[in-house]
Coordinates of N, CA and C in Angstrom, one line a residue:
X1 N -50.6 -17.3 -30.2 CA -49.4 -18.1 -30.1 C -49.5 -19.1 -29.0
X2 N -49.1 -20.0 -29.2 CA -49.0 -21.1 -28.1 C -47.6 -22.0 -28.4
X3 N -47.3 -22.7 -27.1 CA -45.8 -23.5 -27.5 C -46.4 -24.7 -26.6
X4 N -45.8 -26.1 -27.4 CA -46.0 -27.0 -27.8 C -45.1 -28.2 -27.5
X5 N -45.5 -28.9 -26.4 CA -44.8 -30.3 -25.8 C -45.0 -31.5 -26.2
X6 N -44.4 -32.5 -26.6 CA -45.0 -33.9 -27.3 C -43.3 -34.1 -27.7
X7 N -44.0 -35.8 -28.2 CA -43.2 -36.5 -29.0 C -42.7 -36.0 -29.8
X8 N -41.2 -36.2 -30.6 CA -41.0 -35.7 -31.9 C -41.8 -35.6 -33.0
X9 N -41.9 -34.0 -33.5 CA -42.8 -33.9 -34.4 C -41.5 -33.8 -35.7
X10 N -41.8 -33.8 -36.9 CA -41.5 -33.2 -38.0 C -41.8 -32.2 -38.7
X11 N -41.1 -31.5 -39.2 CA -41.6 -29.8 -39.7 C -40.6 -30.0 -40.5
X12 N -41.6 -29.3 -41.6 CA -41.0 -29.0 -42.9 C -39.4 -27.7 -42.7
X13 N -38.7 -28.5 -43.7 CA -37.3 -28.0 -43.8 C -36.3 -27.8 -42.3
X14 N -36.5 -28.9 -41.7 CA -35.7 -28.9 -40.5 C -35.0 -30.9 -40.6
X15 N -34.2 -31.1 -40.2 CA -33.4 -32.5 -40.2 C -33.7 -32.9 -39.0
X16 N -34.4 -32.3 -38.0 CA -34.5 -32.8 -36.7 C -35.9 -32.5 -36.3
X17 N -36.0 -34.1 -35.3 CA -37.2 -34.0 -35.2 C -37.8 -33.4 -33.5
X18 N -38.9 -32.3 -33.4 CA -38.7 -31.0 -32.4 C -40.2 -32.1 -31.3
X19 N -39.3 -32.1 -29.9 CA -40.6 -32.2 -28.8 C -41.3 -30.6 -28.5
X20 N -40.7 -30.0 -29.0 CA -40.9 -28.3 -28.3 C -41.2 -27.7 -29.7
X21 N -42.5 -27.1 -29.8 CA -42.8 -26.2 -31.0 C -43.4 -24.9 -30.5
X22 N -43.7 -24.2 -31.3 CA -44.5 -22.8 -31.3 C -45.5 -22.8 -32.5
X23 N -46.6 -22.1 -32.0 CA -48.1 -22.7 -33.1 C -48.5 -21.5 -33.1
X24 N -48.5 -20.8 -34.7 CA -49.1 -19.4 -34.5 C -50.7 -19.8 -35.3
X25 N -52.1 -18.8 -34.6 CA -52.9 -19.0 -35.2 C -53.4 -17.7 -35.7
X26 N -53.9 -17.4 -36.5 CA -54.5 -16.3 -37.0 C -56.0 -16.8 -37.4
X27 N -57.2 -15.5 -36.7 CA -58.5 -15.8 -36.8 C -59.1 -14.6 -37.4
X28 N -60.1 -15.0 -37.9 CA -61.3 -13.7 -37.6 C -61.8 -13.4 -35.9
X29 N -61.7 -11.8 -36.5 CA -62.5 -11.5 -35.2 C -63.7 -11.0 -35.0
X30 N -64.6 -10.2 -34.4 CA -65.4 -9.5 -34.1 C -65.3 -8.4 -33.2
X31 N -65.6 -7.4 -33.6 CA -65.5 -6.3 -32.6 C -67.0 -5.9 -31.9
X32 N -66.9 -6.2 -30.4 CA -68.7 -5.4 -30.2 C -68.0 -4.3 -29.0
X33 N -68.8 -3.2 -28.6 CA -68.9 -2.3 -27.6 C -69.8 -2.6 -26.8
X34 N -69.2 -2.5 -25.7 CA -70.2 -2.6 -24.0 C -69.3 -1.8 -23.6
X35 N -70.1 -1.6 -21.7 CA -69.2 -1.0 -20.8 C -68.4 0.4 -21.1
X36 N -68.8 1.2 -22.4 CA -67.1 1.9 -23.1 C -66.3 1.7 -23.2
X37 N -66.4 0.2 -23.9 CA -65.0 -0.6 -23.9 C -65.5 -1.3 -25.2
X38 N -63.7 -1.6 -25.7 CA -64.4 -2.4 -27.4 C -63.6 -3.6 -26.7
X39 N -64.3 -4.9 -27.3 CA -64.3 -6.0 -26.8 C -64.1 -7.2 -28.1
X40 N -63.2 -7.3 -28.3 CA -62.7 -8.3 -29.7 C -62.6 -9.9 -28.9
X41 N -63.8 -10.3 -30.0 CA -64.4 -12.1 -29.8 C -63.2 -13.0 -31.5
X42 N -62.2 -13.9 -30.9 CA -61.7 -14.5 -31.7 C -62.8 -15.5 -32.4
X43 N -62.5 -15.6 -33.8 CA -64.1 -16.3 -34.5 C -63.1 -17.1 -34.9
X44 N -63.6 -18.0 -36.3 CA -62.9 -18.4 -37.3 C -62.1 -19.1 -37.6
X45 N -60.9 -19.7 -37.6 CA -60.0 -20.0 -37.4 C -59.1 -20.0 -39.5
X46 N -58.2 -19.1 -39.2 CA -57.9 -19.2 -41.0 C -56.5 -20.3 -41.5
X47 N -55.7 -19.9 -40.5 CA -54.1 -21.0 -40.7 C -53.9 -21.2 -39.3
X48 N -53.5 -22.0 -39.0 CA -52.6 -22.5 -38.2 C -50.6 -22.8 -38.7
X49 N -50.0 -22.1 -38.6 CA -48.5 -22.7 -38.7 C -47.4 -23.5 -37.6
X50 N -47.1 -24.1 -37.9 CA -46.1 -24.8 -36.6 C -44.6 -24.8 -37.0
X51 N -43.6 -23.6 -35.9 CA -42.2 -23.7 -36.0 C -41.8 -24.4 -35.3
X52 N -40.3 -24.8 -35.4 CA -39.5 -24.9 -34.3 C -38.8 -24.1 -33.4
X53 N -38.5 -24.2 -32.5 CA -37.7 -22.9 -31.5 C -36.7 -22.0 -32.7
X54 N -36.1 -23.0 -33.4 CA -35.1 -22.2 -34.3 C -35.9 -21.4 -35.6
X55 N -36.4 -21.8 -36.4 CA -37.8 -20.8 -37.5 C -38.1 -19.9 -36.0
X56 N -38.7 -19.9 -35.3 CA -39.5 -18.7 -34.9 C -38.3 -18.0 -34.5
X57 N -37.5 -18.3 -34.0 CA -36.1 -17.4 -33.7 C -36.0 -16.4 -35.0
X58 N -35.9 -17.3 -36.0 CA -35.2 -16.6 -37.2 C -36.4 -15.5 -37.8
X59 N -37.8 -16.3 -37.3 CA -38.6 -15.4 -37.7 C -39.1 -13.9 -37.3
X60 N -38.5 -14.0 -36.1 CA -38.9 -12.6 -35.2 C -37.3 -11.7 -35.6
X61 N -36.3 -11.8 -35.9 CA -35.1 -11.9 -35.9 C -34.8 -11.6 -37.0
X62 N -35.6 -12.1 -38.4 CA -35.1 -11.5 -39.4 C -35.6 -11.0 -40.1
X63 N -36.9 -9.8 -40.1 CA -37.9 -9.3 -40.6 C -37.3 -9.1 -42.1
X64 N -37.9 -9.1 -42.5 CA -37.5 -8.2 -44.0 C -36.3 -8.7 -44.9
X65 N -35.6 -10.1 -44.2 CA -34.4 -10.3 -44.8 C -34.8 -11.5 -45.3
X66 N -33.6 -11.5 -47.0 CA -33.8 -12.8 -47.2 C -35.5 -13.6 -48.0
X67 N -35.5 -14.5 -48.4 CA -37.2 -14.8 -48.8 C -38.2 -15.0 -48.2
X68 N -37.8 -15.1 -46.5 CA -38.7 -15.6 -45.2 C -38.3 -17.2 -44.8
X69 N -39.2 -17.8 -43.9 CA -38.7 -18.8 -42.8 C -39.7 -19.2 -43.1
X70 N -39.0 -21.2 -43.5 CA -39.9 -21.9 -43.6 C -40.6 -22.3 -42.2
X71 N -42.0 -22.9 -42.9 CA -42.7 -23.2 -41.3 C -43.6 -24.2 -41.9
X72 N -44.2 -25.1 -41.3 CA -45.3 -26.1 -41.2 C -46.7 -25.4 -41.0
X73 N -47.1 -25.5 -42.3 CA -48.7 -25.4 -42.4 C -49.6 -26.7 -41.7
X74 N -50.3 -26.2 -40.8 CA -51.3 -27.1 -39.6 C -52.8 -27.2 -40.4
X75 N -52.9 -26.1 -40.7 CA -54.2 -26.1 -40.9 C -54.6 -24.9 -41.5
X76 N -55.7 -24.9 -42.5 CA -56.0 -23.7 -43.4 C -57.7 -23.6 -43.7
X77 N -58.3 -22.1 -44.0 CA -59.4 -22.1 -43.6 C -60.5 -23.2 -44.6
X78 N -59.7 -23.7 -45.8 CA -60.1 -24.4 -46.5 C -60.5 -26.2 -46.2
X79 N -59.0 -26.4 -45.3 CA -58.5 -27.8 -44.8 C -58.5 -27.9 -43.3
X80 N -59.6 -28.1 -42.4 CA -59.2 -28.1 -41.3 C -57.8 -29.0 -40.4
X81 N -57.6 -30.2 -41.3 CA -56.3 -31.1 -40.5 C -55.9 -31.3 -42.0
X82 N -54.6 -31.0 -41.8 CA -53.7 -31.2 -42.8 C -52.6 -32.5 -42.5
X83 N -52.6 -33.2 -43.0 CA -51.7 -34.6 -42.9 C -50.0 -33.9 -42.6
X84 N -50.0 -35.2 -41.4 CA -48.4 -35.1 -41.2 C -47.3 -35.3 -42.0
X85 N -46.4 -34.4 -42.2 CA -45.3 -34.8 -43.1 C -44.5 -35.4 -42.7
X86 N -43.9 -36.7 -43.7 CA -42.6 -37.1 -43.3 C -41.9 -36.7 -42.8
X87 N -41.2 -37.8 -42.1 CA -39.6 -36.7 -41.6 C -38.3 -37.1 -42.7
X88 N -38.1 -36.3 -43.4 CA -37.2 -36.3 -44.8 C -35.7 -35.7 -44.4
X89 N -35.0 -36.1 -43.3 CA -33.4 -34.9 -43.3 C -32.9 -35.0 -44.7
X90 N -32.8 -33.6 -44.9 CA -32.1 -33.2 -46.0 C -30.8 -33.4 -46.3
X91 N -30.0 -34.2 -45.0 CA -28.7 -34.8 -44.8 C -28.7 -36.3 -45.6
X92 N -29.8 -37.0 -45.9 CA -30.3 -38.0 -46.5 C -29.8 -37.7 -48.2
X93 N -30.9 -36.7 -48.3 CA -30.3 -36.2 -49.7 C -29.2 -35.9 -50.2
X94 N -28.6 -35.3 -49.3 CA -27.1 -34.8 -49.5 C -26.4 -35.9 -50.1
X95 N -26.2 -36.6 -48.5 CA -25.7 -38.4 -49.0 C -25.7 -38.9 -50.2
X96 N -27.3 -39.1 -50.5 CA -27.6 -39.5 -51.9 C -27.1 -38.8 -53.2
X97 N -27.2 -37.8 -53.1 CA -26.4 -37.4 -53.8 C -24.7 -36.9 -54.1
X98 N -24.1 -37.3 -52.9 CA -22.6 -37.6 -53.0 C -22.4 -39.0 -53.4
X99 N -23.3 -39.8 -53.5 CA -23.1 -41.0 -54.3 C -22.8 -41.5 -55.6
X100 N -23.9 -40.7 -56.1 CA -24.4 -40.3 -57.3 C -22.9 -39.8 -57.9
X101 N -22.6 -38.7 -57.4 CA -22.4 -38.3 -57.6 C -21.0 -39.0 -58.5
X102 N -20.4 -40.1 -57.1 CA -19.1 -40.3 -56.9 C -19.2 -41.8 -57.7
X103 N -20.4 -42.6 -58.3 CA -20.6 -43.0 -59.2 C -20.7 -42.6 -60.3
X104 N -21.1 -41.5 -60.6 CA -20.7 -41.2 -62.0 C -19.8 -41.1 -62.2
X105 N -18.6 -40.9 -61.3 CA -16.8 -40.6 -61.7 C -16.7 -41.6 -62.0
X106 N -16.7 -43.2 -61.0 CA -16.2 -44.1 -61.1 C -16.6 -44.5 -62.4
X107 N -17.4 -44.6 -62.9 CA -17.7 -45.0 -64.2 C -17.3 -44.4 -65.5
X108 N -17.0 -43.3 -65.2 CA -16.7 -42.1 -66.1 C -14.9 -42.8 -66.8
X109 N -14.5 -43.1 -65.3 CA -13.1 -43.3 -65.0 C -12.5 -45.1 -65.5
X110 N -13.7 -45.3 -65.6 CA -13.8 -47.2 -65.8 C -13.9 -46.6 -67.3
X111 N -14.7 -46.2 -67.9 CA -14.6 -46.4 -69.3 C -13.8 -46.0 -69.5
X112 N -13.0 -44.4 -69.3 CA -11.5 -44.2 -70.2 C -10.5 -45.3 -69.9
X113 N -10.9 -45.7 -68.7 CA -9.6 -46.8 -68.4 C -9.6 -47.7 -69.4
X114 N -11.2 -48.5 -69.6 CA -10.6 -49.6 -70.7 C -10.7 -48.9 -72.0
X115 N -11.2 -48.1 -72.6 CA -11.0 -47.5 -74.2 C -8.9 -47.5 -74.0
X116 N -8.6 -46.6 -73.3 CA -6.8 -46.8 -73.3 C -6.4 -48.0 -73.2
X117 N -7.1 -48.8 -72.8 CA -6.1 -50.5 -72.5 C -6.8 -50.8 -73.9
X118 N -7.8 -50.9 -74.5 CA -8.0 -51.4 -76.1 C -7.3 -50.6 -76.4
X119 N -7.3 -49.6 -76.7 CA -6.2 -48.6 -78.1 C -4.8 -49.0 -77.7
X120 N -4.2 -49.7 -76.9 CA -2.8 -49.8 -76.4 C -3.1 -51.8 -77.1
X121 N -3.8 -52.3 -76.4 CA -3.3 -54.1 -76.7 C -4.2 -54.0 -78.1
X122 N -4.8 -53.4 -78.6 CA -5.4 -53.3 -80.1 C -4.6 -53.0 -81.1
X123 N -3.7 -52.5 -80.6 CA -2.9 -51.2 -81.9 C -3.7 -50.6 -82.4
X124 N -4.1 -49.7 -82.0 CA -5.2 -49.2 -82.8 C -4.5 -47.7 -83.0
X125 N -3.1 -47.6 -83.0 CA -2.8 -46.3 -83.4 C -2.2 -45.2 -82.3
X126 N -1.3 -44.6 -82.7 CA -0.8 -43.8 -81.8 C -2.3 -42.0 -82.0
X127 N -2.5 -42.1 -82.5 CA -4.1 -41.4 -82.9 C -5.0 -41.7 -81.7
X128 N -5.6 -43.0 -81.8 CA -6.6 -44.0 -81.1 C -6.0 -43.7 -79.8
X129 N -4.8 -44.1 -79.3 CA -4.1 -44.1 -77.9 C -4.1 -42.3 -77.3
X130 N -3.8 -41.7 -78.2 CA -3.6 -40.0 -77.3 C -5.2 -39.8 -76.8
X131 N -5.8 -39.9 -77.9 CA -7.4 -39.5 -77.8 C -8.2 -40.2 -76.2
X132 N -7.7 -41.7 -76.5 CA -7.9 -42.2 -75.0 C -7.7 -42.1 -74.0
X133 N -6.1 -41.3 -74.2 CA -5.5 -41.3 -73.1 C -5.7 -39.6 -72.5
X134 N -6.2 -38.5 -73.6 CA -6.6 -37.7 -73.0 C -8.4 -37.5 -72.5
X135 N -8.9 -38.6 -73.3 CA -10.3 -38.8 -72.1 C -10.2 -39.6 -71.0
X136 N -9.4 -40.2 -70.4 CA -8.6 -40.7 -69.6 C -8.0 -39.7 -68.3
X137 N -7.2 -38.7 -69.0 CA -6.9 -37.4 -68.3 C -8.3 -36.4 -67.8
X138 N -8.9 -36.2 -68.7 CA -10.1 -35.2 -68.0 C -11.0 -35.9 -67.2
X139 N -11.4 -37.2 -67.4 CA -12.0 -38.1 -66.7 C -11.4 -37.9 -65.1
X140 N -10.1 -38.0 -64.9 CA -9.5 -37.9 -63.3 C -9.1 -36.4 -63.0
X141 N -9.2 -35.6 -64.2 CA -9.0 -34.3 -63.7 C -10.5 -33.9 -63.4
X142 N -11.5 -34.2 -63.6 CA -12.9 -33.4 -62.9 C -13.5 -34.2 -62.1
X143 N -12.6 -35.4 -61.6 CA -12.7 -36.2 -60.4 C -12.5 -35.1 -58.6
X144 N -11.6 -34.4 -59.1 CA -11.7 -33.5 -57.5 C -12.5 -32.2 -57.4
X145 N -13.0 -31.9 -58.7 CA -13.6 -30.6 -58.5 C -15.3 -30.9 -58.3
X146 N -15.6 -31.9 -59.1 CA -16.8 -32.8 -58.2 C -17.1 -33.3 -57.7
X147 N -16.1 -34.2 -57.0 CA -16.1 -34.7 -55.5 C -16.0 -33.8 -54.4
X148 N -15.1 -32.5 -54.5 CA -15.2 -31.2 -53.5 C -16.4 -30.8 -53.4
X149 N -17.0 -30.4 -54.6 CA -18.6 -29.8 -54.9 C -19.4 -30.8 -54.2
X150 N -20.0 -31.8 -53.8 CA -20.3 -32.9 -53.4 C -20.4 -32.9 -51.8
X151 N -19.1 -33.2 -51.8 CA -18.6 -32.7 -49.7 C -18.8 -31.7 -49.6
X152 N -18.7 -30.6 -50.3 CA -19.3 -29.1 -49.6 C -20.4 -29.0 -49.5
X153 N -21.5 -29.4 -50.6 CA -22.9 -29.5 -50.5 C -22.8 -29.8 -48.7
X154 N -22.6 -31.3 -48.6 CA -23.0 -32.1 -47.4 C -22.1 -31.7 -46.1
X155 N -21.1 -31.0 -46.2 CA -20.7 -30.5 -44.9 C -21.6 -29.0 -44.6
X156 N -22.0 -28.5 -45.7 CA -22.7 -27.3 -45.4 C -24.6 -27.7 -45.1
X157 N -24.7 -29.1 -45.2 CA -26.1 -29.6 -44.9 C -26.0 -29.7 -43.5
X158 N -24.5 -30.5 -43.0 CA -24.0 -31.0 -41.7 C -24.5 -29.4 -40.7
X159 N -23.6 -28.6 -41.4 CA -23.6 -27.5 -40.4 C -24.9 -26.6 -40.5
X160 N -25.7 -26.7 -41.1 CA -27.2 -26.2 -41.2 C -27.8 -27.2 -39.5
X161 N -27.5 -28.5 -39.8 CA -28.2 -29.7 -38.6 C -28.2 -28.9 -37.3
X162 N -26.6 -28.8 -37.2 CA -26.3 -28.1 -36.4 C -26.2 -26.9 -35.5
X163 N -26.4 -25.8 -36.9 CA -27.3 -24.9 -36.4 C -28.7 -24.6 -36.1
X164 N -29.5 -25.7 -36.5 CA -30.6 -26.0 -36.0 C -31.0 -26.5 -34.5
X165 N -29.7 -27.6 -34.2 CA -30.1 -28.0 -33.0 C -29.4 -27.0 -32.0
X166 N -28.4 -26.2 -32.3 CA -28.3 -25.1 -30.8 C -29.1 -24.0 -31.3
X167 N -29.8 -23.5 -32.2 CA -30.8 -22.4 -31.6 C -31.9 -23.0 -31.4
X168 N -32.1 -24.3 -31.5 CA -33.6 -24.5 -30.6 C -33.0 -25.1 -28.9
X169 N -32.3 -25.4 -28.9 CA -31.5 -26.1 -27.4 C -30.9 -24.5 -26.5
X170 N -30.5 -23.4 -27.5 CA -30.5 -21.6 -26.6 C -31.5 -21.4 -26.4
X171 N -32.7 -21.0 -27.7 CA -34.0 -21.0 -26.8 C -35.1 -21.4 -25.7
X172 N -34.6 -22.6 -25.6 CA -35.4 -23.7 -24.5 C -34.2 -23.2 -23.6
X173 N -32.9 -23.0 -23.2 CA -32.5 -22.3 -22.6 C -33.0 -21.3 -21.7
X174 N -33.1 -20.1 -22.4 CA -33.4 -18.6 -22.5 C -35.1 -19.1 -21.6
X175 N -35.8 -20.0 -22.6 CA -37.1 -20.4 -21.8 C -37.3 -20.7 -20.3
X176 N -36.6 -21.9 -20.2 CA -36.6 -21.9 -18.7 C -36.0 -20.8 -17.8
X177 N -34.9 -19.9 -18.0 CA -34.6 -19.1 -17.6 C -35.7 -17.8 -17.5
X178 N -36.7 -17.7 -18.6 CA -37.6 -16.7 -17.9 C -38.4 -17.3 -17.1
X179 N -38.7 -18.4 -17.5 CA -40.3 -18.8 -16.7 C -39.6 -19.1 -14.7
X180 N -38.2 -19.9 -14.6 CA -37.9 -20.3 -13.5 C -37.4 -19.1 -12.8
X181 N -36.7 -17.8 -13.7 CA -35.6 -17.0 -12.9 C -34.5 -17.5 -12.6
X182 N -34.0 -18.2 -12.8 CA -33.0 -19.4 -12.4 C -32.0 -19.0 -13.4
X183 N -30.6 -18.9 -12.7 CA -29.3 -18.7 -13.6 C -28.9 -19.8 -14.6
X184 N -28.6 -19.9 -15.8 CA -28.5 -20.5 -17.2 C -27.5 -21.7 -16.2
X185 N -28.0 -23.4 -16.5 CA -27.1 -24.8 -15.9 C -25.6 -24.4 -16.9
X186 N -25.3 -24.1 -17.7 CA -24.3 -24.0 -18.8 C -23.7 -22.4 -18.6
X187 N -22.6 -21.8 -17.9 CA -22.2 -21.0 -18.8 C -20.3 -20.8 -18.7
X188 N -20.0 -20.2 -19.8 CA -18.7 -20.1 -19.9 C -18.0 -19.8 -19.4
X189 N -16.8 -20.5 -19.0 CA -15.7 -20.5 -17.9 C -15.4 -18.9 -17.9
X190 N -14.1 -18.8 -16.9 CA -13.8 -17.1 -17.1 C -12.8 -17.3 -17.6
X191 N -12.5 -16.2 -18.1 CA -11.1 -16.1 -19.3 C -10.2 -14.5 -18.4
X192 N -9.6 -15.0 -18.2 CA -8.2 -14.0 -17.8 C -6.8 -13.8 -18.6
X193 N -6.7 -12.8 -19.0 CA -5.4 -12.9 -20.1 C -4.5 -12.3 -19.0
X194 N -3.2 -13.1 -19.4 CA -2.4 -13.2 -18.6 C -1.5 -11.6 -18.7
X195 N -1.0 -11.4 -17.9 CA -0.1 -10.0 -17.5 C 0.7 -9.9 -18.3
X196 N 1.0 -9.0 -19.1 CA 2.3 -8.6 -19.9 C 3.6 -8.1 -18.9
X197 N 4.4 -9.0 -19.6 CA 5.7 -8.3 -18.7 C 6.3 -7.3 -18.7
X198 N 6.6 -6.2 -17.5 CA 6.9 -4.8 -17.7 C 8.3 -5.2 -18.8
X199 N 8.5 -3.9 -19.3 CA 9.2 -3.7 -20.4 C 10.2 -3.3 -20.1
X200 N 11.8 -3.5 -20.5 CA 12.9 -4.0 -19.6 C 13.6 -2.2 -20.2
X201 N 13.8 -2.0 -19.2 CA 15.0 -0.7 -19.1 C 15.7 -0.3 -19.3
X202 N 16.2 1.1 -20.0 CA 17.4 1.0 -20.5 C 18.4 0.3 -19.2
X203 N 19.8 -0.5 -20.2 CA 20.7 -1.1 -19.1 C 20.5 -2.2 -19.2
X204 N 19.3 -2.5 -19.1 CA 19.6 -4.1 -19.6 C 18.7 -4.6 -17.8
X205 N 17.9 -3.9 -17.3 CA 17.8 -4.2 -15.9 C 15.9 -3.9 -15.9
X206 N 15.4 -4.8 -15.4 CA 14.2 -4.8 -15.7 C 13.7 -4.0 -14.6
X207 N 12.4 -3.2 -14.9 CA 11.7 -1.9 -13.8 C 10.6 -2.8 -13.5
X208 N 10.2 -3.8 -13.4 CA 9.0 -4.8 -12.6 C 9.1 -4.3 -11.7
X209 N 8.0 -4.6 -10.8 CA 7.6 -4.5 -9.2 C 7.8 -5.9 -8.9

């Protein structure tokens, strides 16, 4: 294991780009005996992966839960340097797809509009006009339940961002607090709940001090 200072890197499935990583490597070893002692020589090199403070968080943290935590493949015993990936926020997509999205309505909503203004200035029938006027109706009635669907995707991308950037900004935290010893620069005010008032007497005459 090693951790990891530099410029903003990119790592797969994170919206933010990390100066601070963690690099796990896994090797072949060798075992030889001397001394009465067994002595393991790291050989090999097979993967290299690269987290962010928040992935390794989740990864020590959530054994066994869930499909596992994404991480950036560095290097494999096959591929010694594996090319950098984009930085792609998935808040991008989101976007893009609330567009999409909210263009398809609009247009959805433009054609029933004009088919009901032809079947009304056409005469084309009280038949022609209902028909319009109820694709017209469903057209604006699945206007809010896909526009909701849409914003929720992307407020729930928002608040993924977010939880990304305070568990790697607690860990870097928690970090310099072991390495320095040094009390956390941030912590939360004190909270005092205020006194209940004694509870008033028979009589009408309150028993306070």
């Amino acid at each position: 294991m090693t951790r990891s200072h530099g410029s903003g890197r990119s790592l797969f499935q994170s919206d933010l780009l990390h100066n601070e990583t963690v690099s796990l490597f896994v090797r072949e070893a060798t075992r030889g005996r001397d001394l009465n002692h067994d002595w393991v020589h790291p050989g090999r090199e097979l993967v290299e992966i690269e987290m962010s403070l928040a992935q390794w968080g989740s990864l020590v943290s959530s054994m066994g839960l869930g499909s596992g935590v994404p991480v950036t493949i560095r290097s494999t015993e096959r591929d010694a340097f594996l090319p950098e990936i984009p930085h792609q926020p998935r808040t991008a997509e989101n976007l893009r797809e609330v567009r999409e999205v909210t263009d398809r309505m609009y247009v959805r909503v433009k054609e029933a509009t004009a088919a009901l203004h032809d079947a009304i200035h056409a005469k084309k029938g009280v038949r022609a006009t209902k028909e319009a006027l109820n694709a017209l109706e469903n057209a604006v009635a699945h206007v809010g339940s896909n526009a909701q669907f849409a914003v929720d995707s992307l407020v729930e991308a928002g608040e993924q961002v977010v939880a990304q950037a305070r568990a790697d900004i607690e860990a870097h935290v928690l970090e310099v607090v072991r390495v320095t010893g040094a009390a956390p620069s941030i912590e939360a005010p004190p909270f005092g709940a205020p006194a209940l008032p004694e509870p008033v007497a028979s009589g009408g005459k309150s028993t306070g001090a």
